[in-house]
Amino acid sequence: MVAHPDDESFALGALLAAFAGDGARVSVLCLTHGEASTLHGVAGDLERLRADELTTAAGVLGIGDVRLLSYPDGHLSAADPGELAGRVTAAARETDAEGLLVFDPTGVTGHPDHAAATAAALRAAGGLGLPVLGWTVPEAVADRLRREYGAAFDGHPPEAVDLTVTVNRAPQLEAVACHRSQAVPGSVLWRRLELLGDREHLRRLRPGP
């Protein structure tokens, strides 16, 4: 579950592709169209462009089901928490979800929409009894990105990371390229991927039943 089109690729892409490649049925619920982005790598209406980019990228990653909602980009924290959780609950039930993959509760990149989306997912998972994995980055990587880019990244020390997974970046990079409006040169994205190499890091935010 993600807040914006491109979160499924830029952040979770390598993990989602790995799940799909192992035969899992993968669905993505995206809460906004990302229309408030300050990046505009191609001409056109961002709301429409980013919806199309999400669909194309999801196909590259092997995601069989994409659900795009229309909450205002940048204002998820102002949405009713119960309503948000209800939308997550409905999607999880309709897809027979066995677990949720989200951003860490810190939001990782400093965007408050990410934190609000994760809070909704955790609330829904509590009612459904589903396990939740949270994507994070090592504190050393977050600190490097803060120093080099002034980016508001949050990470965790090794003892707070539950799983370190070796991933194949190729499908993720192909999916990222589908987000032409956002994958602009000089983005902190590229440096983050360079620093992470072939590893992704997860925290168990909610254990399974």
PDB file of C-alpha atoms in Angstrom:
ATOM      1  CA  MET A   1       0.000   0.000   0.000  1.00  0.00           C
ATOM      2  CA  VAL A   2       1.378   3.417  -0.979  1.00  0.00           C
ATOM      3  CA  ALA A   3       0.501   7.101  -0.884  1.00  0.00           C
ATOM      4  CA  HIS A   4       1.560   8.156  -4.403  1.00  0.00           C
ATOM      5  CA  PRO A   5       2.050   6.710  -7.879  1.00  0.00           C
ATOM      6  CA  ASP A   6       5.794   5.914  -8.101  1.00  0.00           C
ATOM      7  CA  ASP A   7       6.102   4.835  -4.441  1.00  0.00           C
ATOM      8  CA  GLU A   8       5.409   1.286  -5.606  1.00  0.00           C
ATOM      9  CA  SER A   9       8.415   1.505  -7.948  1.00  0.00           C
ATOM     10  CA  PHE A  10      10.910   3.936  -6.433  1.00  0.00           C
ATOM     11  CA  ALA A  11      10.610   2.509  -2.911  1.00  0.00           C
ATOM     12  CA  LEU A  12       8.986  -0.924  -2.945  1.00  0.00           C
ATOM     13  CA  GLY A  13       9.685  -1.961  -6.525  1.00  0.00           C
ATOM     14  CA  ALA A  14      12.444  -4.498  -5.970  1.00  0.00           C
ATOM     15  CA  LEU A  15      10.500  -6.155  -3.160  1.00  0.00           C
ATOM     16  CA  LEU A  16       7.195  -6.257  -5.056  1.00  0.00           C
ATOM     17  CA  ALA A  17       8.910  -7.726  -8.114  1.00  0.00           C
ATOM     18  CA  ALA A  18      10.513 -10.376  -5.913  1.00  0.00           C
ATOM     19  CA  PHE A  19       7.162 -11.323  -4.379  1.00  0.00           C
ATOM     20  CA  ALA A  20       5.536 -11.513  -7.814  1.00  0.00           C
ATOM     21  CA  GLY A  21       8.456 -13.478  -9.210  1.00  0.00           C
ATOM     22  CA  ASP A  22       8.045 -16.038  -6.450  1.00  0.00           C
ATOM     23  CA  GLY A  23       4.440 -16.572  -7.452  1.00  0.00           C
ATOM     24  CA  ALA A  24       2.641 -14.317  -4.969  1.00  0.00           C
ATOM     25  CA  ARG A  25      -0.487 -12.444  -6.021  1.00  0.00           C
ATOM     26  CA  VAL A  26       0.489  -8.810  -5.595  1.00  0.00           C
ATOM     27  CA  SER A  27      -1.967  -5.910  -5.427  1.00  0.00           C
ATOM     28  CA  VAL A  28      -1.255  -2.219  -4.956  1.00  0.00           C
ATOM     29  CA  LEU A  29      -3.568   0.286  -3.309  1.00  0.00           C
ATOM     30  CA  CYS A  30      -2.477   3.875  -3.997  1.00  0.00           C
ATOM     31  CA  LEU A  31      -4.278   6.616  -2.098  1.00  0.00           C
ATOM     32  CA  THR A  32      -3.555   9.699  -4.239  1.00  0.00           C
ATOM     33  CA  HIS A  33      -2.819  10.623  -7.860  1.00  0.00           C
ATOM     34  CA  GLY A  34       0.332  12.493  -6.828  1.00  0.00           C
ATOM     35  CA  GLU A  35      -0.923  15.663  -8.478  1.00  0.00           C
ATOM     36  CA  ALA A  36       0.943  17.993  -6.104  1.00  0.00           C
ATOM     37  CA  SER A  37       4.415  16.793  -7.092  1.00  0.00           C
ATOM     38  CA  THR A  38       6.985  19.502  -7.725  1.00  0.00           C
ATOM     39  CA  LEU A  39       8.617  17.275 -10.358  1.00  0.00           C
ATOM     40  CA  HIS A  40       7.234  17.467 -13.887  1.00  0.00           C
ATOM     41  CA  GLY A  41       9.564  15.611 -16.198  1.00  0.00           C
ATOM     42  CA  VAL A  42       7.075  15.509 -19.084  1.00  0.00           C
ATOM     43  CA  ALA A  43       4.355  17.877 -20.201  1.00  0.00           C
ATOM     44  CA  GLY A  44       0.738  17.213 -19.312  1.00  0.00           C
ATOM     45  CA  ASP A  45      -1.700  16.971 -16.447  1.00  0.00           C
ATOM     46  CA  LEU A  46       0.059  15.249 -13.556  1.00  0.00           C
ATOM     47  CA  GLU A  47      -3.101  13.649 -12.202  1.00  0.00           C
ATOM     48  CA  ARG A  48      -3.685  11.795 -15.457  1.00  0.00           C
ATOM     49  CA  LEU A  49      -0.024  11.239 -16.291  1.00  0.00           C
ATOM     50  CA  ARG A  50       0.800   9.663 -12.962  1.00  0.00           C
ATOM     51  CA  ALA A  51      -2.224   7.374 -13.043  1.00  0.00           C
ATOM     52  CA  ASP A  52      -1.068   6.041 -16.418  1.00  0.00           C
ATOM     53  CA  GLU A  53       2.516   5.715 -15.181  1.00  0.00           C
ATOM     54  CA  LEU A  54       1.333   3.686 -12.195  1.00  0.00           C
ATOM     55  CA  THR A  55      -0.555   1.238 -14.391  1.00  0.00           C
ATOM     56  CA  THR A  56       2.402   0.747 -16.739  1.00  0.00           C
ATOM     57  CA  ALA A  57       4.952   0.358 -13.944  1.00  0.00           C
ATOM     58  CA  ALA A  58       2.744  -2.115 -12.088  1.00  0.00           C
ATOM     59  CA  GLY A  59       2.666  -4.320 -15.163  1.00  0.00           C
ATOM     60  CA  VAL A  60       6.474  -4.307 -15.288  1.00  0.00           C
ATOM     61  CA  LEU A  61       6.665  -5.369 -11.649  1.00  0.00           C
ATOM     62  CA  GLY A  62       4.184  -8.206 -12.101  1.00  0.00           C
ATOM     63  CA  ILE A  63       1.441  -6.563 -10.063  1.00  0.00           C
ATOM     64  CA  GLY A  64      -1.900  -8.012 -11.093  1.00  0.00           C
ATOM     65  CA  ASP A  65      -4.256  -5.572  -9.386  1.00  0.00           C
ATOM     66  CA  VAL A  66      -3.955  -1.782  -9.071  1.00  0.00           C
ATOM     67  CA  ARG A  67      -6.402   0.376  -7.113  1.00  0.00           C
ATOM     68  CA  LEU A  68      -5.992   4.140  -7.328  1.00  0.00           C
ATOM     69  CA  LEU A  69      -7.972   6.408  -5.020  1.00  0.00           C
ATOM     70  CA  SER A  70      -8.332  10.186  -5.230  1.00  0.00           C
ATOM     71  CA  TYR A  71      -7.443  11.605  -1.835  1.00  0.00           C
ATOM     72  CA  PRO A  72      -5.729  15.016  -2.177  1.00  0.00           C
ATOM     73  CA  ASP A  73      -1.977  14.682  -2.593  1.00  0.00           C
ATOM     74  CA  GLY A  74      -0.134  16.227   0.344  1.00  0.00           C
ATOM     75  CA  HIS A  75      -3.146  16.155   2.650  1.00  0.00           C
ATOM     76  CA  LEU A  76      -3.553  12.541   3.739  1.00  0.00           C
ATOM     77  CA  SER A  77      -2.925  13.520   7.348  1.00  0.00           C
ATOM     78  CA  ALA A  78      -6.092  15.643   7.169  1.00  0.00           C
ATOM     79  CA  ALA A  79      -8.239  12.729   5.979  1.00  0.00           C
ATOM     80  CA  ASP A  80     -10.398  10.875   8.462  1.00  0.00           C
ATOM     81  CA  PRO A  81      -8.187   8.040   9.814  1.00  0.00           C
ATOM     82  CA  GLY A  82     -11.113   5.684  10.163  1.00  0.00           C
ATOM     83  CA  GLU A  83     -12.196   6.298   6.584  1.00  0.00           C
ATOM     84  CA  LEU A  84      -8.684   5.688   5.273  1.00  0.00           C
ATOM     85  CA  ALA A  85      -8.405   2.476   7.262  1.00  0.00           C
ATOM     86  CA  GLY A  86     -11.796   1.430   5.948  1.00  0.00           C
ATOM     87  CA  ARG A  87     -10.622   1.806   2.357  1.00  0.00           C
ATOM     88  CA  VAL A  88      -7.582  -0.324   3.138  1.00  0.00           C
ATOM     89  CA  THR A  89      -9.743  -2.916   4.860  1.00  0.00           C
ATOM     90  CA  ALA A  90     -12.094  -3.135   1.892  1.00  0.00           C
ATOM     91  CA  ALA A  91      -9.238  -3.569  -0.589  1.00  0.00           C
ATOM     92  CA  ALA A  92      -7.561  -6.208   1.590  1.00  0.00           C
ATOM     93  CA  ARG A  93     -10.771  -8.201   1.845  1.00  0.00           C
ATOM     94  CA  GLU A  94     -11.534  -7.948  -1.867  1.00  0.00           C
ATOM     95  CA  THR A  95      -8.061  -9.219  -2.779  1.00  0.00           C
ATOM     96  CA  ASP A  96      -7.848 -11.867  -0.018  1.00  0.00           C
ATOM     97  CA  ALA A  97      -4.650 -10.227   1.214  1.00  0.00           C
ATOM     98  CA  GLU A  98      -2.422 -12.329   3.449  1.00  0.00           C
ATOM     99  CA  GLY A  99      -0.242  -9.411   4.515  1.00  0.00           C
ATOM    100  CA  LEU A 100       0.571  -5.767   3.852  1.00  0.00           C
ATOM    101  CA  LEU A 101       3.794  -4.105   2.698  1.00  0.00           C
ATOM    102  CA  VAL A 102       4.054  -0.410   3.571  1.00  0.00           C
ATOM    103  CA  PHE A 103       6.541   2.346   4.305  1.00  0.00           C
ATOM    104  CA  ASP A 104       8.004   2.469   7.794  1.00  0.00           C
ATOM    105  CA  PRO A 105       5.847   4.554  10.194  1.00  0.00           C
ATOM    106  CA  THR A 106       8.454   7.329  10.019  1.00  0.00           C
ATOM    107  CA  GLY A 107       7.503   7.824   6.360  1.00  0.00           C
ATOM    108  CA  VAL A 108      11.169   7.183   5.396  1.00  0.00           C
ATOM    109  CA  THR A 109      11.478  10.140   2.997  1.00  0.00           C
ATOM    110  CA  GLY A 110       9.991  12.838   5.197  1.00  0.00           C
ATOM    111  CA  HIS A 111       6.698  13.052   3.285  1.00  0.00           C
ATOM    112  CA  PRO A 112       3.778  13.133   5.770  1.00  0.00           C
ATOM    113  CA  ASP A 113       1.521  11.299   3.300  1.00  0.00           C
ATOM    114  CA  HIS A 114       3.699   8.215   3.691  1.00  0.00           C
ATOM    115  CA  ALA A 115       3.274   8.196   7.456  1.00  0.00           C
ATOM    116  CA  ALA A 116      -0.501   8.711   7.160  1.00  0.00           C
ATOM    117  CA  ALA A 117      -0.815   5.854   4.673  1.00  0.00           C
ATOM    118  CA  THR A 118       1.106   3.506   6.949  1.00  0.00           C
ATOM    119  CA  ALA A 119      -0.987   4.492   9.965  1.00  0.00           C
ATOM    120  CA  ALA A 120      -4.133   3.623   7.991  1.00  0.00           C
ATOM    121  CA  ALA A 121      -2.668   0.299   6.930  1.00  0.00           C
ATOM    122  CA  LEU A 122      -1.704  -0.613  10.487  1.00  0.00           C
ATOM    123  CA  ARG A 123      -5.178   0.268  11.745  1.00  0.00           C
ATOM    124  CA  ALA A 124      -6.760  -1.873   9.050  1.00  0.00           C
ATOM    125  CA  ALA A 125      -4.360  -4.753   9.626  1.00  0.00           C
ATOM    126  CA  GLY A 126      -5.191  -4.722  13.322  1.00  0.00           C
ATOM    127  CA  GLY A 127      -8.842  -5.284  12.537  1.00  0.00           C
ATOM    128  CA  LEU A 128      -8.095  -7.963   9.956  1.00  0.00           C
ATOM    129  CA  GLY A 129      -5.367  -9.779  11.855  1.00  0.00           C
ATOM    130  CA  LEU A 130      -2.865  -9.339   9.020  1.00  0.00           C
ATOM    131  CA  PRO A 131       0.916  -9.103   9.325  1.00  0.00           C
ATOM    132  CA  VAL A 132       2.569  -5.881   8.162  1.00  0.00           C
ATOM    133  CA  LEU A 133       6.100  -5.366   6.854  1.00  0.00           C
ATOM    134  CA  GLY A 134       7.547  -1.861   6.790  1.00  0.00           C
ATOM    135  CA  TRP A 135      10.143  -0.790   4.229  1.00  0.00           C
ATOM    136  CA  THR A 136      12.972   1.237   5.729  1.00  0.00           C
ATOM    137  CA  VAL A 137      16.574   2.225   5.059  1.00  0.00           C
ATOM    138  CA  PRO A 138      19.622   1.847   7.300  1.00  0.00           C
ATOM    139  CA  GLU A 139      20.353   4.868   9.471  1.00  0.00           C
ATOM    140  CA  ALA A 140      23.771   5.172   7.815  1.00  0.00           C
ATOM    141  CA  VAL A 141      22.106   5.546   4.399  1.00  0.00           C
ATOM    142  CA  ALA A 142      19.544   8.035   5.725  1.00  0.00           C
ATOM    143  CA  ASP A 143      22.315  10.094   7.322  1.00  0.00           C
ATOM    144  CA  ARG A 144      24.306  10.129   4.078  1.00  0.00           C
ATOM    145  CA  LEU A 145      21.263  11.340   2.122  1.00  0.00           C
ATOM    146  CA  ARG A 146      20.554  14.042   4.711  1.00  0.00           C
ATOM    147  CA  ARG A 147      24.120  15.301   4.491  1.00  0.00           C
ATOM    148  CA  GLU A 148      24.461  15.133   0.709  1.00  0.00           C
ATOM    149  CA  TYR A 149      20.997  16.340  -0.331  1.00  0.00           C
ATOM    150  CA  GLY A 150      19.464  17.950   2.727  1.00  0.00           C
ATOM    151  CA  ALA A 151      16.735  15.316   2.343  1.00  0.00           C
ATOM    152  CA  ALA A 152      14.529  14.501   5.320  1.00  0.00           C
ATOM    153  CA  PHE A 153      15.226  10.761   5.361  1.00  0.00           C
ATOM    154  CA  ASP A 154      14.625   8.622   8.443  1.00  0.00           C
ATOM    155  CA  GLY A 155      16.346   5.281   8.904  1.00  0.00           C
ATOM    156  CA  HIS A 156      16.999   2.672  11.579  1.00  0.00           C
ATOM    157  CA  PRO A 157      20.119   1.159  13.147  1.00  0.00           C
ATOM    158  CA  PRO A 158      20.892  -2.508  12.371  1.00  0.00           C
ATOM    159  CA  GLU A 159      19.359  -3.780  15.599  1.00  0.00           C
ATOM    160  CA  ALA A 160      15.981  -2.253  14.650  1.00  0.00           C
ATOM    161  CA  VAL A 161      15.897  -3.909  11.211  1.00  0.00           C
ATOM    162  CA  ASP A 162      14.251  -7.336  11.178  1.00  0.00           C
ATOM    163  CA  LEU A 163      14.951  -8.482   7.624  1.00  0.00           C
ATOM    164  CA  THR A 164      17.644  -7.678   5.089  1.00  0.00           C
ATOM    165  CA  VAL A 165      16.761  -9.002   1.639  1.00  0.00           C
ATOM    166  CA  THR A 166      18.979  -9.402  -1.412  1.00  0.00           C
ATOM    167  CA  VAL A 167      17.102  -8.062  -4.443  1.00  0.00           C
ATOM    168  CA  ASN A 168      17.390  -7.767  -8.200  1.00  0.00           C
ATOM    169  CA  ARG A 169      17.191  -4.083  -9.130  1.00  0.00           C
ATOM    170  CA  ALA A 170      16.571  -4.653 -12.858  1.00  0.00           C
ATOM    171  CA  PRO A 171      12.742  -4.907 -12.720  1.00  0.00           C
ATOM    172  CA  GLN A 172      12.602  -1.981 -10.319  1.00  0.00           C
ATOM    173  CA  LEU A 173      14.696   0.237 -12.580  1.00  0.00           C
ATOM    174  CA  GLU A 174      12.506  -0.680 -15.555  1.00  0.00           C
ATOM    175  CA  ALA A 175       9.414   0.246 -13.530  1.00  0.00           C
ATOM    176  CA  VAL A 176      10.984   3.501 -12.353  1.00  0.00           C
ATOM    177  CA  ALA A 177      11.613   4.428 -15.995  1.00  0.00           C
ATOM    178  CA  CYS A 178       7.842   4.210 -16.575  1.00  0.00           C
ATOM    179  CA  HIS A 179       7.394   7.170 -14.225  1.00  0.00           C
ATOM    180  CA  ARG A 180       8.748   9.674 -16.723  1.00  0.00           C
ATOM    181  CA  SER A 181       7.208  12.642 -14.935  1.00  0.00           C
ATOM    182  CA  GLN A 182       9.133  11.838 -11.742  1.00  0.00           C
ATOM    183  CA  ALA A 183      12.336   9.972 -12.639  1.00  0.00           C
ATOM    184  CA  VAL A 184      14.314  13.114 -13.374  1.00  0.00           C
ATOM    185  CA  PRO A 185      18.114  13.401 -13.410  1.00  0.00           C
ATOM    186  CA  GLY A 186      19.693  14.466 -10.129  1.00  0.00           C
ATOM    187  CA  SER A 187      16.932  13.009  -7.980  1.00  0.00           C
ATOM    188  CA  VAL A 188      17.906  11.695  -4.559  1.00  0.00           C
ATOM    189  CA  LEU A 189      16.320   8.435  -5.733  1.00  0.00           C
ATOM    190  CA  TRP A 190      19.365   7.468  -7.753  1.00  0.00           C
ATOM    191  CA  ARG A 191      21.761   8.075  -4.886  1.00  0.00           C
ATOM    192  CA  ARG A 192      19.582   6.077  -2.496  1.00  0.00           C
ATOM    193  CA  LEU A 193      19.587   3.089  -4.839  1.00  0.00           C
ATOM    194  CA  GLU A 194      23.344   3.392  -5.255  1.00  0.00           C
ATOM    195  CA  LEU A 195      23.881   3.382  -1.498  1.00  0.00           C
ATOM    196  CA  LEU A 196      21.520   0.451  -0.925  1.00  0.00           C
ATOM    197  CA  GLY A 197      23.116  -1.692  -3.623  1.00  0.00           C
ATOM    198  CA  ASP A 198      21.330  -5.046  -3.876  1.00  0.00           C
ATOM    199  CA  ARG A 199      19.825  -4.953  -0.374  1.00  0.00           C
ATOM    200  CA  GLU A 200      16.476  -3.847   0.983  1.00  0.00           C
ATOM    201  CA  HIS A 201      15.540  -3.585   4.654  1.00  0.00           C
ATOM    202  CA  LEU A 202      12.287  -4.383   6.424  1.00  0.00           C
ATOM    203  CA  ARG A 203      10.772  -4.138   9.868  1.00  0.00           C
ATOM    204  CA  ARG A 204       7.997  -6.341  11.217  1.00  0.00           C
ATOM    205  CA  LEU A 205       5.431  -3.724  12.158  1.00  0.00           C
ATOM    206  CA  ARG A 206       2.757  -6.238  12.999  1.00  0.00           C
ATOM    207  CA  PRO A 207       3.296  -9.981  13.442  1.00  0.00           C
ATOM    208  CA  GLY A 208       1.114 -12.559  11.785  1.00  0.00           C
ATOM    209  CA  PRO A 209      -1.636 -14.461  13.556  1.00  0.00           C
TER     210      PRO A 209
END
